[in-house]
CSV table of C-alpha atoms in Angstrom, one decimal:
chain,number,residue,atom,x,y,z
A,14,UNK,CA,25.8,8.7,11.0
A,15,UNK,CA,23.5,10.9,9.0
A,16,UNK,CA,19.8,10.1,8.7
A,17,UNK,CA,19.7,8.8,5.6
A,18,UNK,CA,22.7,6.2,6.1
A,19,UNK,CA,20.9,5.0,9.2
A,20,UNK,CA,17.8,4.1,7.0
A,21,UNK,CA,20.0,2.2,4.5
A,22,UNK,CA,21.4,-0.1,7.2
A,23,UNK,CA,17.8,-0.7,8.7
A,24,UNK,CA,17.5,-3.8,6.5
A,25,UNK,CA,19.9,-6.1,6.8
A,26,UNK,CA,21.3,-7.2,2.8
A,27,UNK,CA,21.9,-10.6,3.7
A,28,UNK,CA,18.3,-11.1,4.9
A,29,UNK,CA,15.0,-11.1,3.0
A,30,UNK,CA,12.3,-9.4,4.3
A,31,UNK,CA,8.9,-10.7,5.5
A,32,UNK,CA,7.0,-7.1,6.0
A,33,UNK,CA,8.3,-4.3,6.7
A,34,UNK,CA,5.5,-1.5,8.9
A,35,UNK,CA,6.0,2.4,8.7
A,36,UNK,CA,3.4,5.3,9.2
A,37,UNK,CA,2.3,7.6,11.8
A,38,UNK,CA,-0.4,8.0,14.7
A,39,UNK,CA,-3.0,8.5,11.7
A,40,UNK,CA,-1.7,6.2,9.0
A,41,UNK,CA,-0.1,2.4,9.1
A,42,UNK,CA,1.5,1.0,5.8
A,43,UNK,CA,2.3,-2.8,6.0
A,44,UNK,CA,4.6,-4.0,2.9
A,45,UNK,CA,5.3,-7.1,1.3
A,46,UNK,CA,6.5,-8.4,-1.8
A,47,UNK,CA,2.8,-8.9,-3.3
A,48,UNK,CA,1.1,-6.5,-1.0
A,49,UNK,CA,0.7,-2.8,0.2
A,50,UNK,CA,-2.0,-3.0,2.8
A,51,UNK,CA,-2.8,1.0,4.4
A,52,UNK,CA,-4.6,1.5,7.4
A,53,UNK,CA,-6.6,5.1,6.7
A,54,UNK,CA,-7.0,6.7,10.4
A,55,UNK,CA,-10.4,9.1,10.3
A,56,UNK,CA,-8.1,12.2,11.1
A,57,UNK,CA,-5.9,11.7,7.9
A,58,UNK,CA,-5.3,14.4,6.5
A,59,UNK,CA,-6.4,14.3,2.5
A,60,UNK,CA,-2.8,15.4,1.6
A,61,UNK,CA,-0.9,12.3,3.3
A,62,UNK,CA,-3.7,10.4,1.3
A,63,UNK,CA,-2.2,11.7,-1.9
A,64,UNK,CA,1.4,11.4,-0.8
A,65,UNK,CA,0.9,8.1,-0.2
A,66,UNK,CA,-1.0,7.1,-3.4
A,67,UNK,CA,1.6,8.9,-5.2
A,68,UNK,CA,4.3,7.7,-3.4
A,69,UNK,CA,3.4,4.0,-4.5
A,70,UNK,CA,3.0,5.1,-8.0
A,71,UNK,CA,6.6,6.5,-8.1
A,72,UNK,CA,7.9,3.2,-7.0
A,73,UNK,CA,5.5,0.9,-8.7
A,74,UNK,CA,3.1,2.5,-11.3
A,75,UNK,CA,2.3,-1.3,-12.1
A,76,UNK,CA,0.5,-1.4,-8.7
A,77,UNK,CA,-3.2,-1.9,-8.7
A,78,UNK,CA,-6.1,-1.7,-6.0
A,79,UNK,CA,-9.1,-4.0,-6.8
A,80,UNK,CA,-12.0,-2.5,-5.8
A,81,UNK,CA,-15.6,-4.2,-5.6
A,82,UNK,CA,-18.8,-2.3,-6.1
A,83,UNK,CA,-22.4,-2.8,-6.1
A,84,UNK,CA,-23.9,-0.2,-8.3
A,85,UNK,CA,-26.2,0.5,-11.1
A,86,UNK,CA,-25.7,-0.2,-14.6
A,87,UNK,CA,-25.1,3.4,-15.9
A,88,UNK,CA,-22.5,4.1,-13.0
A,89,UNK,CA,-20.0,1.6,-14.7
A,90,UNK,CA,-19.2,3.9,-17.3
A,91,UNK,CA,-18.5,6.5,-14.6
A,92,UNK,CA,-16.0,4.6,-12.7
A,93,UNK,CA,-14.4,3.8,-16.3
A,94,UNK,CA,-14.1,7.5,-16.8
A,95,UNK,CA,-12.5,8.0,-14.2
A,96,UNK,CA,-9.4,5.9,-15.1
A,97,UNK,CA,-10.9,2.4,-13.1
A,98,UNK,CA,-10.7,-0.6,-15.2
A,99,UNK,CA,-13.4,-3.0,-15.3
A,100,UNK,CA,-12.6,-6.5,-14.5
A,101,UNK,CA,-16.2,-7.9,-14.2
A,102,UNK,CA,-19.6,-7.4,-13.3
A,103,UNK,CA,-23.0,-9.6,-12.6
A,104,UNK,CA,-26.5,-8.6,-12.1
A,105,UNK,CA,-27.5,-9.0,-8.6
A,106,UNK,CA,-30.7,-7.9,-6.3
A,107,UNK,CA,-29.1,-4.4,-5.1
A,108,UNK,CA,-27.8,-3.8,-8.8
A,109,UNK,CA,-24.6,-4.8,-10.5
A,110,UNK,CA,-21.8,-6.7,-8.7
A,111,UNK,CA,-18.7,-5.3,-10.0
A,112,UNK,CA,-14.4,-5.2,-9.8
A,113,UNK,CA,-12.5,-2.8,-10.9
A,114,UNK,CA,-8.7,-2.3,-10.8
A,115,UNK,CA,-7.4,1.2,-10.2
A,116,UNK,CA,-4.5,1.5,-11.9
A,117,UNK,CA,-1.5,3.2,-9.9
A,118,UNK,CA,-0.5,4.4,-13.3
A,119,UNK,CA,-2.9,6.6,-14.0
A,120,UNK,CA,-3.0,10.1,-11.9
A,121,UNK,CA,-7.2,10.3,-12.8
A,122,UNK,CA,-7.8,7.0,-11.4
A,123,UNK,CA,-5.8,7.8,-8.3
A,124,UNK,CA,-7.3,11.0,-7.9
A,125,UNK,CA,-10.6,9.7,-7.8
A,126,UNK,CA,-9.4,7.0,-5.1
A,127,UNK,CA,-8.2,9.5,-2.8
A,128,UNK,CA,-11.9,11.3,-3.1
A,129,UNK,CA,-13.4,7.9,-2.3
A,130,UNK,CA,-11.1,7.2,0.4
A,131,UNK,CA,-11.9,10.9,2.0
A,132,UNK,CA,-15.4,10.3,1.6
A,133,UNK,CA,-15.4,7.0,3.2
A,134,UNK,CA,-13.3,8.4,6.0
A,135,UNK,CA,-16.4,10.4,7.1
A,136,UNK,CA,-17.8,7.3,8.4
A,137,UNK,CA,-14.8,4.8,9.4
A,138,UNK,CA,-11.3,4.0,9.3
A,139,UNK,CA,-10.5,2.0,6.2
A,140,UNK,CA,-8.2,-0.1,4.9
A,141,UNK,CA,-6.8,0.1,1.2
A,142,UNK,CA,-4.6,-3.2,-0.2
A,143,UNK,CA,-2.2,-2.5,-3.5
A,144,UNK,CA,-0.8,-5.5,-5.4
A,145,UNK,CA,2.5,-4.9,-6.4
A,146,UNK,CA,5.9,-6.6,-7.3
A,147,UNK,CA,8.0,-5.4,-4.9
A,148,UNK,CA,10.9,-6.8,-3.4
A,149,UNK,CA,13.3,-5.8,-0.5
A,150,UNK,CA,15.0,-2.8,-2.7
A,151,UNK,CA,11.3,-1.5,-3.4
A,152,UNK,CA,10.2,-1.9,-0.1
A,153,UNK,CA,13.3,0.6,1.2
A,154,UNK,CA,12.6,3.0,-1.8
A,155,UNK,CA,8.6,3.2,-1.0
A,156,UNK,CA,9.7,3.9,2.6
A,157,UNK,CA,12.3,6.7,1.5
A,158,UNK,CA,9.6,7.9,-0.5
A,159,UNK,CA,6.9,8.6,2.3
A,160,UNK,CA,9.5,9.4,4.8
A,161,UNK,CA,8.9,12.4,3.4
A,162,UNK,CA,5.6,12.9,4.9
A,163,UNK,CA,5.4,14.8,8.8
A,164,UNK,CA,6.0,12.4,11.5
A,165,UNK,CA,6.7,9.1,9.4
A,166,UNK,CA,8.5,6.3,10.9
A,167,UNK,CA,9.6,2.9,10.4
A,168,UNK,CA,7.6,0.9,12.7
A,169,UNK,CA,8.1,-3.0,12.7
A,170,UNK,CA,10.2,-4.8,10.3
A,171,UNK,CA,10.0,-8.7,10.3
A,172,UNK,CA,12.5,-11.1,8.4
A,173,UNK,CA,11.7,-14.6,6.9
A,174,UNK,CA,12.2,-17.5,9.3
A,175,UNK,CA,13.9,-19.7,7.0
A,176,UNK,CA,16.1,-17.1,6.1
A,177,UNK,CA,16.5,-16.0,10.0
A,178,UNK,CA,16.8,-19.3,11.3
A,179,UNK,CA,19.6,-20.1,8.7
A,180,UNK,CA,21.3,-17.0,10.4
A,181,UNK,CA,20.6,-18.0,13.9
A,182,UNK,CA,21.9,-21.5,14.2
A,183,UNK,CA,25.1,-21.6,15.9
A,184,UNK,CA,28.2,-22.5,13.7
A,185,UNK,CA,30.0,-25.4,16.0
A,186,UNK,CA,33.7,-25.6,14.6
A,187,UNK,CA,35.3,-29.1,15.3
């Protein structure tokens, strides 16, 4: 069995998928069918930040991060020009309380996350969640997609219980 048939019968067909975990030692990528959450390790490399941005966005350019920041005024516009799409803002002691959504479809805005991301990598590890529509199919393409990237791995995949307990009761034959 080559490697790409043994991906395809990772996932079972005639089970739906809970989450499905893949990544490396520096990167963690959790799936589900409304969520991408990825774990940002401070040695990531700002290439496998981009090859993963941009592996979403050639599954799912619908995807969107929401991203809240408290800035001033004048820095809205800057965030807009960059491809972020204002949602909503409020004045607030430190300045204004915004949300954005970055749009997967749009190469500027993610550009301009991966910067923030690197930047913010200086500090800490962070965490960046994508809302997207995915389903079990999506979920296999998005981890064809990054297996490209050195080292990537499947690492957890979890089934839903009702589904899975369906599967597990015994069949008792009179």
């Amino acid at each position: 069995m080559d490697k790409k048939e043994y991906r395809e019968n990772l996932i079972s067909p005639n089970l739906s998928l809970s989450s499905l975990e893949m990544g490396r030692d520096d990167v963690n990528v959790v799936c589900t069918y409304g969520k991408i959450s990825v774990w940002f390790g401070r040695q990531v490399p700002d290439v496998v930040i981009g090859q993963i941005l941009l592996g979403i966005a050639n599954i799912d350019n619908s995807a969107v991060h929401e991203l809240e920041v408290t800035c001033d005024f004048e820095d809205i516009t800057g965030y807009e020009g960059n491809g972020y799409i204002l949602v909503s803002y409020a004045r607030s002691k430190e300045g204004y309380r915004t949300t954005f959504n970055v749009p997967f479809s749009s190469k500027k805005a993610l550009f301009y996350l991966a910067g923030s991301v690197t930047e913010e990598l200086k500090d800490k590890d962070t965490i960046l969640d994508c809302y997207w529509t995915g389903d079990n199919s999506d979920i296999m393409r998005l981890y064809e997609e990054l297996s490209n990237i050195d080292g990537w791995k499947l690492k957890n995949i979890n089934y839903k219980d009702d589904v899975r307990d369906k599967y597990d009761d015994p069949v008792i034959l009179d």
